[in-house]
């Protein structure tokens, strides 16, 4: 559309021509009114803004395009100009008013008003700018800002912004809550100095090394796992965070947004999982050790399926077993070799609340002095020559269960001290280790030695004895419970008959009487061995005696446990007999130790104690 100049009167001077030209060229709405508030000029821009043509609007009241409130305000502005008496005056402050289009729509407009006298007439010129789109943009921006603030406030993760200098520009609610600061306290502060000034290990952390600021140097997002942020109260907490650079199309890199989360719960869960895995590994190793031990136990030839007999002596012992079994009390079982001390230890364990845990057996007499502590308490890798791996000791294997220390009287003195600590405090250290291990183990000890004599000779600790002998149980020798022998003989005949394929069904009275009348210095173990031999030699279904049986009891023999003299005489003669058969060779292939199924060092110790020497060596 061609630019035109629309006014009531044709221009009659150069001034009016300039004014008309201005009206034609103005891009904004320009409206001129006379003193009576009639529109005398209407620019093309005004036509576009208001929707009127010049023909429709010229010489009509200004109230046509201003609603009542805005028109009255305009009247006040005109009155102000009229008082001034100035030919031309521009209002330097822009005012915002409501204007009205032809279709009745009201819209915001910024207006500036000037007064001019042209061709003898006073004209008021208003330049209006339609603010509709601006207001819409501002509203949209406000809505975006509100949405952003809503998103930032509702986000579970901490979010804050940094400018190019590392100063905080905004902080969401979650970040402020995790850090213990009010958002206003962090704005404008150096983020690095306030919340990220140290390594997780507490050492100084220079800003130039900070991964957050690395985004400023390389323009790339940086993700960091498992660092710490610091709270207002000086405490720290573990975080994962991402620092993302913010770039402007014209200004380039202007800052960064950091998103972080508190991973305390995750770390706690990870630590708990790690601890559980470690514990599981320990339990797995322990299970492996237990399985190895149990497999070894299975391989042992346990001959006693149950405790047989009805003698008064045996019933008295079983009554004591029933009394002590449900308690955690340490038990000391006393008895001669072969009386079945281990069997009674098993009975105590099976009747206790520890029956679902292992009964771990240790024969103290069979352990070489150099490794006894390792066997009992375990050792660390490299603790001594040959310790190529860590070993779990028997006490650790028995944790929660029972440990049976057979032949406790043969335990070395230094090991006795460590055993005393376990009994008193329930703790020990691995050989070569420093960490204290705690165990919950019930101890049952057994011995065929006179511990009172061992204490007098300095071979056994008095304090350990009193810790062990809280509840002593003495197992009677077989010669004192002759009425139990028939039941034992029948059991052994049946068992060995089945094992070798013989069906022995009859035991003559004279055979049973001879067996009952025997002294049995080796007790039940000797009886069992004898019956096995007789079953093998018996040619038919009737058990018979032959020259392998040494005969009946020659007469009363004092073999009381307290003195131990007769028992030591038997043991001395037996060891001497074996030594003579092997020409006094103790160790090595064919030596006495192998025949006696003893450790060579143990055999030498017994020889010294019993005074056994080869003829010609003195004594």
Coordinates of C-alpha atoms in Angstrom, one line a residue:
X1 CA 0.0 0.0 0.0
X2 CA 1.3 3.4 -0.9
X3 CA 2.2 5.7 1.9
X4 CA -0.3 8.4 2.3
X5 CA -0.8 11.4 4.5
X6 CA -4.2 11.6 6.0
X7 CA -5.3 14.8 7.8
X8 CA -8.3 17.0 8.0
X9 CA -6.8 20.1 6.4
X10 CA -4.4 20.2 3.5
X11 CA -0.9 21.3 4.5
X12 CA -0.5 25.1 4.1
X13 CA 3.0 25.5 5.2
X14 CA 6.4 23.8 5.2
X15 CA 5.9 22.8 8.9
X16 CA 2.7 21.0 8.1
X17 CA 4.3 19.2 5.2
X18 CA 7.1 18.0 7.4
X19 CA 4.6 16.8 9.9
X20 CA 2.7 15.0 7.2
X21 CA 5.9 13.3 6.0
X22 CA 6.7 12.2 9.6
X23 CA 3.2 10.7 9.8
X24 CA 3.7 8.8 6.6
X25 CA 7.1 7.4 7.5
X26 CA 6.4 6.5 11.2
X27 CA 6.4 2.7 11.7
X28 CA 4.6 3.0 15.0
X29 CA 1.0 4.2 15.4
X30 CA 1.0 8.1 15.4
X31 CA -2.3 9.8 16.2
X32 CA -2.7 13.6 16.3
X33 CA -5.7 15.3 18.0
X34 CA -6.7 19.0 18.3
X35 CA -7.7 20.7 21.5
X36 CA -11.2 19.4 21.2
X37 CA -9.8 15.8 21.2
X38 CA -10.8 15.2 17.6
X39 CA -8.4 13.1 15.5
X40 CA -6.8 15.2 12.9
X41 CA -4.1 12.8 11.7
X42 CA -3.8 9.0 11.5
X43 CA -0.7 7.2 10.3
X44 CA -0.4 4.0 8.4
X45 CA 1.0 2.4 11.5
X46 CA -2.1 3.6 13.4
X47 CA -4.3 1.9 10.8
X48 CA -2.5 -1.4 11.3
X49 CA -2.7 -1.2 15.1
X50 CA -6.2 0.0 15.5
X51 CA -7.9 -1.5 12.5
X52 CA -9.5 1.8 11.3
X53 CA -8.9 3.5 8.0
X54 CA -8.1 7.2 8.1
X55 CA -11.4 7.9 6.4
X56 CA -13.2 6.1 9.2
X57 CA -11.4 7.8 12.0
X58 CA -10.5 11.4 11.0
X59 CA -12.4 14.1 12.7
X60 CA -13.9 11.7 15.2
X61 CA -13.3 11.7 19.0
X62 CA -10.2 10.2 20.4
X63 CA -12.5 8.3 22.8
X64 CA -13.2 6.0 19.8
X65 CA -9.7 4.3 20.3
X66 CA -9.3 4.8 24.0
X67 CA -11.5 3.1 26.6
X68 CA -13.0 5.5 29.3
X69 CA -10.3 5.2 31.9
X70 CA -7.5 5.7 29.4
X71 CA -9.4 8.6 27.7
X72 CA -9.8 10.4 31.0
X73 CA -6.1 9.9 31.8
X74 CA -5.3 11.3 28.4
X75 CA -7.4 14.4 29.1
X76 CA -5.3 15.0 32.2
X77 CA -2.1 14.8 30.1
X78 CA -3.5 17.4 27.6
X79 CA -4.5 19.7 30.4
X80 CA -0.9 19.5 31.7
X81 CA 0.4 20.5 28.2
X82 CA -2.0 23.4 27.9
X83 CA -0.8 25.0 31.1
X84 CA 2.8 24.9 30.0
X85 CA 2.6 27.5 27.3
X86 CA 5.4 25.9 25.5
X87 CA 5.1 25.7 21.7
X88 CA 6.7 22.2 21.5
X89 CA 7.1 19.8 24.4
X90 CA 7.9 16.1 24.4
X91 CA 7.0 14.0 27.4
X92 CA 10.3 12.2 28.2
X93 CA 8.6 9.5 30.3
X94 CA 6.7 6.9 28.4
X95 CA 3.4 5.9 29.9
X96 CA 1.6 2.7 29.6
X97 CA -2.2 2.9 28.8
X98 CA -4.9 0.7 27.5
X99 CA -6.0 1.3 23.9
X100 CA -9.0 -0.1 22.0
X101 CA -9.1 -1.5 18.4
X102 CA -12.0 -1.3 16.0
X103 CA -13.2 -4.8 17.0
X104 CA -13.5 -3.7 20.7
X105 CA -10.3 -5.5 21.8
X106 CA -8.4 -3.6 24.4
X107 CA -4.6 -3.9 24.4
X108 CA -1.7 -2.4 26.3
X109 CA 0.3 0.3 24.7
X110 CA 3.2 2.5 25.5
X111 CA 2.5 6.1 24.6
X112 CA 4.6 9.3 24.3
X113 CA 2.8 12.6 23.8
X114 CA 4.1 15.9 22.1
X115 CA 2.4 19.3 21.7
X116 CA 3.0 21.4 18.6
X117 CA 1.5 24.6 17.2
X118 CA 1.2 24.1 13.4
X119 CA -0.5 26.7 11.1
X120 CA -1.9 28.5 14.1
X121 CA -3.5 25.4 15.6
X122 CA -2.5 23.5 18.7
X123 CA -2.0 19.8 17.9
X124 CA -1.2 17.0 20.3
X125 CA 0.6 14.1 18.8
X126 CA 0.7 10.7 20.5
X127 CA 3.1 7.9 19.4
X128 CA 1.8 4.5 20.5
X129 CA 3.5 1.2 20.6
X130 CA 1.4 -2.0 20.7
X131 CA 2.7 -4.0 23.7
X132 CA 0.5 -7.0 23.1
X133 CA 3.2 -9.3 21.7
X134 CA 5.7 -8.0 24.2
X135 CA 3.3 -8.8 27.0
X136 CA 2.7 -12.3 25.5
X137 CA 6.4 -12.9 25.3
X138 CA 6.9 -11.7 28.9
X139 CA 4.1 -14.0 30.0
X140 CA 5.5 -16.9 28.1
X141 CA 8.9 -16.1 29.6
X142 CA 7.4 -15.9 33.1
X143 CA 5.7 -19.2 32.6
X144 CA 8.9 -20.8 31.4
X145 CA 10.7 -19.3 34.4
X146 CA 7.9 -20.7 36.7
X147 CA 8.1 -24.1 35.0
X148 CA 11.9 -24.1 35.4
X149 CA 11.6 -23.1 39.0
X150 CA 9.0 -25.8 39.6
X151 CA 11.1 -28.4 37.9
X152 CA 14.2 -27.3 39.8
X153 CA 12.3 -27.3 43.1
X154 CA 10.6 -30.6 42.6
X155 CA 13.7 -32.4 41.3
X156 CA 15.1 -34.9 43.8
X157 CA 18.6 -34.3 42.7
X158 CA 20.6 -31.2 43.7
X159 CA 21.0 -28.6 40.9
X160 CA 22.9 -25.4 40.9
X161 CA 24.3 -23.1 38.3
X162 CA 27.7 -21.4 38.0
X163 CA 28.8 -18.4 36.0
X164 CA 32.1 -18.2 34.1
X165 CA 33.9 -17.2 37.3
X166 CA 32.5 -20.1 39.3
X167 CA 30.0 -18.1 41.3
X168 CA 26.7 -19.6 42.1
X169 CA 23.8 -18.2 40.0
X170 CA 20.9 -20.4 41.2
X171 CA 20.3 -23.3 43.6
X172 CA 17.3 -25.6 43.7
X173 CA 15.5 -26.7 46.9
X174 CA 17.0 -30.2 46.9
X175 CA 20.6 -28.9 46.6
X176 CA 20.0 -26.4 49.4
X177 CA 18.5 -29.0 51.7
X178 CA 21.3 -31.5 51.1
X179 CA 24.0 -28.8 51.7
X180 CA 22.3 -27.3 54.7
X181 CA 22.4 -23.8 53.2
X182 CA 19.6 -21.3 52.4
X183 CA 19.7 -20.7 48.6
X184 CA 20.3 -17.0 49.1
X185 CA 23.4 -17.8 51.2
X186 CA 24.9 -19.6 48.2
X187 CA 24.1 -17.1 45.4
X188 CA 27.1 -15.2 44.3
X189 CA 29.5 -17.4 46.3
X190 CA 32.3 -19.5 45.0
X191 CA 30.9 -23.0 44.7
X192 CA 34.3 -24.6 44.9
X193 CA 35.3 -22.8 48.1
X194 CA 31.9 -23.4 49.8
X195 CA 31.0 -27.0 49.1
X196 CA 33.8 -28.6 47.1
X197 CA 37.1 -27.5 48.6
X198 CA 38.6 -30.9 49.5
X199 CA 39.4 -34.3 48.1
X200 CA 37.4 -37.2 49.6
X201 CA 40.6 -38.1 51.6
X202 CA 40.6 -34.6 53.1
X203 CA 43.7 -33.3 51.2
X204 CA 43.6 -29.8 49.6
X205 CA 41.8 -29.6 46.3
X206 CA 42.9 -26.8 44.0
X207 CA 40.1 -25.2 41.9
X208 CA 42.1 -25.7 38.7
X209 CA 42.0 -29.4 39.4
X210 CA 38.3 -29.5 40.1
X211 CA 36.3 -31.6 37.6
X212 CA 33.5 -29.2 37.8
X213 CA 35.6 -26.4 36.4
X214 CA 37.1 -28.7 33.7
X215 CA 33.8 -28.0 31.8
X216 CA 35.0 -24.4 31.4
X217 CA 38.3 -25.3 29.9
X218 CA 37.2 -28.1 27.5
X219 CA 33.5 -27.3 27.0
X220 CA 32.6 -30.9 27.7
X221 CA 30.3 -32.5 30.4
X222 CA 32.2 -34.2 33.2
X223 CA 30.7 -37.0 35.3
X224 CA 32.4 -37.9 38.6
X225 CA 31.5 -40.8 40.8
X226 CA 32.1 -41.1 44.5
X227 CA 33.4 -37.7 45.7
X228 CA 32.3 -35.6 48.6
X229 CA 30.4 -32.3 49.0
X230 CA 30.6 -30.3 52.2
X231 CA 27.6 -29.1 54.3
X232 CA 27.3 -25.8 56.1
X233 CA 27.9 -27.6 59.4
X234 CA 31.3 -28.8 58.2
X235 CA 30.3 -32.4 57.6
X236 CA 30.6 -34.1 54.3
X237 CA 28.6 -36.7 52.3
X238 CA 29.4 -38.8 49.3
X239 CA 28.0 -37.6 45.9
X240 CA 27.9 -38.4 42.2
X241 CA 27.7 -35.3 40.0
X242 CA 27.7 -34.1 36.4
X243 CA 29.0 -30.7 35.4
X244 CA 27.5 -29.6 32.1
X245 CA 28.8 -26.4 30.3
X246 CA 26.3 -23.8 29.2
X247 CA 27.0 -22.0 25.9
X248 CA 25.5 -18.8 24.4
X249 CA 25.3 -18.5 20.6
X250 CA 27.1 -15.2 20.6
X251 CA 29.0 -15.1 23.9
X252 CA 30.2 -18.7 23.9
X253 CA 30.7 -20.5 27.3
X254 CA 28.9 -18.6 30.0
X255 CA 28.8 -21.1 32.9
X256 CA 27.8 -24.6 33.9
X257 CA 25.0 -26.5 35.5
X258 CA 25.9 -29.1 38.1
X259 CA 23.6 -31.9 39.0
X260 CA 24.4 -34.1 42.0
X261 CA 22.9 -36.6 44.3
X262 CA 23.6 -37.9 47.8
X263 CA 24.8 -41.5 47.5
X264 CA 25.1 -42.1 51.2
X265 CA 22.5 -44.8 51.1
X266 CA 24.1 -46.4 48.1
X267 CA 27.5 -46.3 49.7
X268 CA 26.0 -47.8 52.9
X269 CA 24.4 -50.5 50.8
X270 CA 27.6 -51.2 48.9
X271 CA 29.6 -51.4 52.2
X272 CA 26.9 -53.7 53.6
X273 CA 27.1 -55.8 50.5
X274 CA 30.9 -55.8 50.6
X275 CA 30.8 -56.8 54.3
X276 CA 28.2 -59.5 53.5
X277 CA 30.4 -60.7 50.6
X278 CA 33.4 -60.8 52.9
X279 CA 31.4 -62.6 55.5
X280 CA 30.1 -65.0 52.9
X281 CA 33.6 -65.6 51.7
X282 CA 34.7 -66.3 55.3
X283 CA 31.7 -68.6 55.8
X284 CA 32.4 -70.3 52.5
X285 CA 36.0 -70.9 53.5
X286 CA 34.9 -72.1 56.8
X287 CA 32.4 -74.4 55.2
X288 CA 35.1 -75.8 53.0
X289 CA 37.3 -76.3 56.0
X290 CA 34.4 -77.9 57.9
X291 CA 33.7 -80.2 54.9
X292 CA 37.3 -81.2 54.8
X293 CA 37.3 -81.9 58.5
X294 CA 34.0 -83.8 58.3
X295 CA 35.3 -85.8 55.4
X296 CA 38.4 -86.6 57.5
X297 CA 36.0 -87.6 60.4
X298 CA 34.0 -89.8 58.1
X299 CA 37.2 -91.6 57.1
X300 CA 37.9 -92.3 60.8
X301 CA 36.9 -95.8 61.9
X302 CA 34.4 -94.9 64.7
X303 CA 33.5 -98.2 66.2
X304 CA 31.0 -97.0 68.8
X305 CA 27.6 -96.3 67.4
X306 CA 26.2 -95.8 70.8
X307 CA 27.1 -96.2 74.5
X308 CA 26.1 -99.7 75.5
X309 CA 25.7 -101.0 79.0
X310 CA 23.5 -100.9 82.1
X311 CA 26.0 -101.1 84.9
X312 CA 25.6 -98.7 87.9
X313 CA 28.9 -97.1 87.1
X314 CA 27.9 -96.4 83.5
X315 CA 24.4 -95.1 84.5
X316 CA 26.1 -92.7 86.9
X317 CA 28.3 -91.3 84.2
X318 CA 25.4 -90.9 81.8
X319 CA 23.4 -89.1 84.4
X320 CA 26.3 -86.6 84.7
X321 CA 26.3 -86.2 80.9
X322 CA 22.6 -85.4 80.9
X323 CA 23.1 -82.8 83.6
X324 CA 26.0 -80.9 82.0
X325 CA 25.1 -81.2 78.3
X326 CA 22.5 -78.4 78.1
X327 CA 24.9 -75.9 79.8
X328 CA 27.9 -74.1 78.2
X329 CA 30.2 -75.4 81.0
X330 CA 33.6 -76.7 80.2
X331 CA 33.9 -80.5 80.8
X332 CA 37.0 -82.5 81.6
X333 CA 36.6 -86.3 80.9
X334 CA 39.0 -88.5 82.8
X335 CA 39.7 -92.1 82.0
X336 CA 42.1 -94.8 80.9
X337 CA 43.1 -95.3 77.3
X338 CA 40.3 -97.1 75.4
X339 CA 37.4 -96.3 77.7
X340 CA 35.6 -94.3 75.0
X341 CA 36.2 -90.7 76.2
X342 CA 35.4 -89.3 72.7
X343 CA 32.1 -91.2 72.7
X344 CA 31.0 -89.4 75.8
X345 CA 32.2 -86.1 74.4
X346 CA 30.0 -86.7 71.4
X347 CA 27.1 -87.5 73.7
X348 CA 27.5 -84.2 75.5
X349 CA 27.6 -82.3 72.2
X350 CA 24.6 -84.1 70.7
X351 CA 22.5 -83.4 73.8
X352 CA 23.5 -79.6 73.8
X353 CA 21.9 -76.7 71.9
X354 CA 25.1 -76.7 69.8
X355 CA 24.3 -80.0 68.2
X356 CA 23.6 -78.4 64.8
X357 CA 27.2 -77.0 64.7
X358 CA 30.3 -79.2 64.3
X359 CA 32.0 -81.2 67.0
X360 CA 35.7 -80.6 66.1
X361 CA 38.1 -83.2 67.5
X362 CA 41.8 -82.5 68.2
X363 CA 44.2 -85.2 69.4
X364 CA 46.8 -83.0 71.2
X365 CA 49.2 -85.9 71.6
X366 CA 49.3 -86.5 67.9
X367 CA 50.2 -82.9 67.0
X368 CA 53.9 -82.1 66.6
X369 CA 55.0 -79.4 69.0
X370 CA 56.0 -77.1 66.2
X371 CA 52.5 -76.9 64.6
X372 CA 50.1 -77.4 67.5
X373 CA 49.3 -73.7 67.7
X374 CA 48.7 -73.5 64.0
X375 CA 46.4 -76.5 64.2
X376 CA 44.4 -75.0 67.1
X377 CA 44.4 -71.3 66.2
X378 CA 45.3 -71.1 62.5
X379 CA 48.0 -69.1 60.9
X380 CA 48.6 -66.2 58.4
X381 CA 50.3 -66.8 55.1
X382 CA 54.0 -66.6 55.6
X383 CA 53.8 -66.9 59.4
X384 CA 56.5 -69.6 59.3
X385 CA 58.5 -71.6 56.8
X386 CA 56.0 -73.7 54.8
X387 CA 53.0 -71.5 55.5
X388 CA 52.2 -70.8 51.9
X389 CA 48.6 -69.9 52.5
X390 CA 46.3 -68.7 55.3
X391 CA 44.9 -71.6 57.4
X392 CA 41.8 -71.7 59.6
X393 CA 42.4 -73.2 63.0
X394 CA 40.2 -75.8 64.7
X395 CA 38.8 -73.2 67.2
X396 CA 37.6 -71.1 64.3
X397 CA 36.0 -74.2 62.7
X398 CA 34.3 -75.0 66.0
X399 CA 32.8 -71.4 66.4
X400 CA 29.2 -71.9 67.6
X401 CA 29.9 -75.6 68.3
X402 CA 32.1 -77.7 70.4
X403 CA 35.8 -78.6 70.4
X404 CA 37.0 -81.8 71.9
X405 CA 40.6 -81.6 73.0
X406 CA 41.7 -85.2 73.5
X407 CA 44.9 -86.0 75.4
X408 CA 45.0 -82.4 76.8
X409 CA 47.8 -83.4 79.2
X410 CA 50.2 -83.6 76.2
X411 CA 49.7 -79.9 75.2
X412 CA 52.9 -77.8 75.3
X413 CA 53.1 -75.2 78.1
X414 CA 53.2 -72.2 75.8
X415 CA 50.1 -73.4 74.0
X416 CA 48.4 -74.0 77.4
X417 CA 48.6 -70.3 78.0
X418 CA 46.8 -69.5 74.8
X419 CA 44.2 -72.1 75.5
X420 CA 43.6 -70.5 78.9
X421 CA 42.9 -67.1 77.1
X422 CA 40.4 -68.7 74.9
X423 CA 38.6 -70.3 77.9
X424 CA 38.7 -67.0 79.8
X425 CA 38.0 -64.4 77.1
X426 CA 36.9 -66.3 74.0
X427 CA 39.6 -64.8 71.8
X428 CA 42.9 -65.6 70.2
X429 CA 45.3 -64.4 67.4
X430 CA 46.3 -66.4 64.4
X431 CA 50.0 -67.5 64.4
X432 CA 51.8 -64.6 62.6
X433 CA 48.7 -62.4 62.8
X434 CA 47.8 -59.3 64.9
X435 CA 44.0 -59.3 64.6
X436 CA 42.2 -60.7 67.6
X437 CA 39.6 -63.3 66.7
X438 CA 36.5 -63.9 68.8
X439 CA 34.9 -67.3 69.1
X440 CA 32.0 -68.9 70.9
X441 CA 33.2 -72.5 71.5
X442 CA 32.4 -75.0 74.2
X443 CA 35.5 -76.9 75.3
X444 CA 35.4 -80.6 76.2
X445 CA 38.8 -81.9 77.2
X446 CA 40.0 -85.4 78.0
X447 CA 43.0 -87.1 79.3
X448 CA 44.3 -90.4 80.6
X449 CA 47.1 -88.7 82.5
X450 CA 47.2 -87.8 86.2
X451 CA 47.0 -84.0 85.8
X452 CA 47.7 -83.5 89.5
X453 CA 51.1 -85.2 89.0
X454 CA 51.7 -83.2 85.8
X455 CA 51.1 -80.0 87.8
X456 CA 53.6 -81.1 90.4
X457 CA 56.2 -81.8 87.8
X458 CA 55.6 -78.5 86.0
X459 CA 54.1 -80.0 82.9
X460 CA 50.7 -78.6 83.3
X461 CA 49.4 -75.2 84.3
X462 CA 47.4 -75.0 87.6
X463 CA 45.1 -72.2 86.3
X464 CA 44.3 -74.1 83.1
X465 CA 43.5 -77.2 85.1
X466 CA 40.9 -75.3 87.2
X467 CA 39.4 -73.8 84.1
X468 CA 39.1 -77.2 82.5
X469 CA 37.9 -79.2 85.6
X470 CA 34.8 -77.1 86.2
X471 CA 32.8 -80.3 85.6
X472 CA 34.9 -83.5 85.7
X473 CA 33.5 -86.8 84.5
X474 CA 35.5 -90.0 85.3
X475 CA 34.8 -92.9 82.8
X476 CA 35.1 -96.2 84.6
X477 CA 37.5 -98.8 83.1
X478 CA 35.9 -101.9 81.6
X479 CA 37.1 -104.2 84.4
X480 CA 34.8 -102.2 86.7
X481 CA 31.7 -102.8 84.6
X482 CA 31.9 -106.5 83.7
X483 CA 28.1 -106.7 83.4
X484 CA 28.4 -104.5 80.3
X485 CA 30.8 -106.8 78.5
X486 CA 28.2 -109.3 77.1
X487 CA 26.3 -106.5 75.3
X488 CA 29.5 -105.0 73.9
X489 CA 30.7 -108.5 72.7
X490 CA 27.4 -109.1 70.9
X491 CA 27.6 -105.7 69.1
X492 CA 31.2 -106.3 68.0
X493 CA 30.5 -109.9 66.9
X494 CA 27.6 -108.7 64.7
X495 CA 29.5 -105.8 63.3
X496 CA 32.7 -107.6 62.4
X497 CA 30.7 -110.7 61.1
X498 CA 28.9 -108.5 58.6
X499 CA 32.1 -106.7 57.6
X500 CA 33.9 -110.0 56.6
X501 CA 30.9 -112.0 55.5
X502 CA 30.7 -114.4 58.5
X503 CA 27.4 -115.2 60.2
X504 CA 28.4 -115.8 63.8
X505 CA 25.2 -116.5 65.8
X506 CA 26.3 -118.3 69.0
X507 CA 28.6 -117.2 71.9
X508 CA 29.1 -120.1 74.3
X509 CA 28.8 -119.4 78.0
X510 CA 32.4 -120.3 78.8
X511 CA 33.6 -118.0 76.1
X512 CA 31.6 -115.1 77.4
X513 CA 32.7 -115.9 81.0
X514 CA 36.3 -115.8 79.9
X515 CA 35.9 -112.5 78.2
X516 CA 34.2 -111.0 81.3
X517 CA 36.9 -112.3 83.5
X518 CA 39.7 -110.7 81.6
X519 CA 41.4 -107.6 82.9
X520 CA 41.2 -105.6 79.7
X521 CA 44.0 -103.1 80.4
X522 CA 43.2 -101.6 77.0
X523 CA 39.5 -101.4 77.9
X524 CA 36.8 -101.3 75.3
X525 CA 39.3 -100.7 72.5
X526 CA 41.2 -103.9 73.4
X527 CA 37.9 -105.8 73.7
X528 CA 36.8 -104.7 70.3
X529 CA 40.1 -105.7 68.7
X530 CA 40.0 -109.1 70.4
X531 CA 36.5 -109.8 69.3
X532 CA 37.4 -108.8 65.7
X533 CA 40.3 -111.3 65.8
X534 CA 38.2 -114.1 67.3
X535 CA 35.5 -113.5 64.6
X536 CA 38.1 -113.8 61.9
X537 CA 39.6 -117.0 63.4
X538 CA 36.2 -118.7 64.1
X539 CA 35.5 -121.3 61.4
X540 CA 31.8 -121.6 61.8
X541 CA 28.8 -119.8 63.4
X542 CA 30.0 -120.3 67.0
X543 CA 32.5 -117.9 68.5
X544 CA 35.5 -119.7 69.9
X545 CA 38.6 -118.7 71.9
X546 CA 42.1 -119.8 70.8
X547 CA 45.6 -119.1 71.7
X548 CA 45.3 -115.5 70.6
X549 CA 43.3 -114.9 73.8
X550 CA 45.7 -114.4 76.7
X551 CA 43.5 -116.0 79.3
X552 CA 41.5 -114.9 82.3
X553 CA 42.3 -112.4 85.0
X554 CA 45.3 -113.7 87.1
X555 CA 44.2 -111.8 90.1
X556 CA 43.3 -108.4 91.5
X557 CA 45.3 -105.6 90.0
X558 CA 45.3 -102.0 91.3
X559 CA 44.9 -99.9 88.2
X560 CA 43.1 -96.9 89.9
X561 CA 43.2 -93.8 87.8
X562 CA 44.4 -91.5 90.6
X563 CA 47.7 -93.3 91.0
X564 CA 48.1 -94.5 87.5
X565 CA 51.0 -96.8 88.5
X566 CA 49.7 -100.1 87.1
X567 CA 48.6 -98.4 83.9
X568 CA 52.0 -96.8 83.5
X569 CA 53.6 -100.3 84.1
X570 CA 51.5 -101.7 81.3
X571 CA 52.3 -98.9 79.0
X572 CA 56.0 -99.1 79.8
X573 CA 56.2 -102.8 79.0
X574 CA 54.1 -102.4 75.8
X575 CA 56.4 -99.6 74.5
X576 CA 59.5 -101.5 75.5
X577 CA 58.3 -104.7 73.7
X578 CA 57.6 -102.8 70.5
X579 CA 61.0 -101.1 70.6
X580 CA 62.8 -104.4 71.1
X581 CA 61.0 -105.8 68.1
X582 CA 62.3 -103.0 65.9
X583 CA 65.8 -102.9 67.4
X584 CA 65.0 -99.7 69.3
X585 CA 64.3 -97.6 66.1
X586 CA 61.9 -94.8 67.1
X587 CA 61.2 -92.9 63.9
X588 CA 61.3 -93.8 60.2
X589 CA 59.9 -96.6 58.2
X590 CA 59.4 -99.7 60.4
X591 CA 60.1 -97.6 63.5
X592 CA 58.2 -98.0 66.8
X593 CA 56.4 -94.7 66.4
X594 CA 54.7 -96.0 63.2
X595 CA 53.7 -99.3 64.9
X596 CA 52.4 -97.5 67.9
X597 CA 50.7 -94.9 65.7
X598 CA 52.4 -92.1 67.6
X599 CA 54.3 -89.0 66.6
X600 CA 58.1 -89.7 67.1
X601 CA 58.5 -86.7 69.4
X602 CA 55.5 -87.8 71.4
X603 CA 56.9 -91.3 71.7
X604 CA 60.3 -90.0 72.9
X605 CA 58.5 -87.8 75.4
X606 CA 56.6 -90.9 76.8
X607 CA 59.8 -92.9 76.9
X608 CA 61.5 -90.2 78.9
X609 CA 58.6 -89.9 81.3
X610 CA 58.3 -93.7 81.7
X611 CA 62.1 -94.1 82.1
X612 CA 62.4 -96.4 79.1
X613 CA 66.0 -96.8 78.0
X614 CA 67.9 -99.4 75.9
X615 CA 70.0 -101.7 77.9
X616 CA 73.5 -100.3 78.2
X617 CA 72.4 -96.7 78.1
X618 CA 72.2 -96.4 81.9
X619 CA 69.3 -96.3 84.3

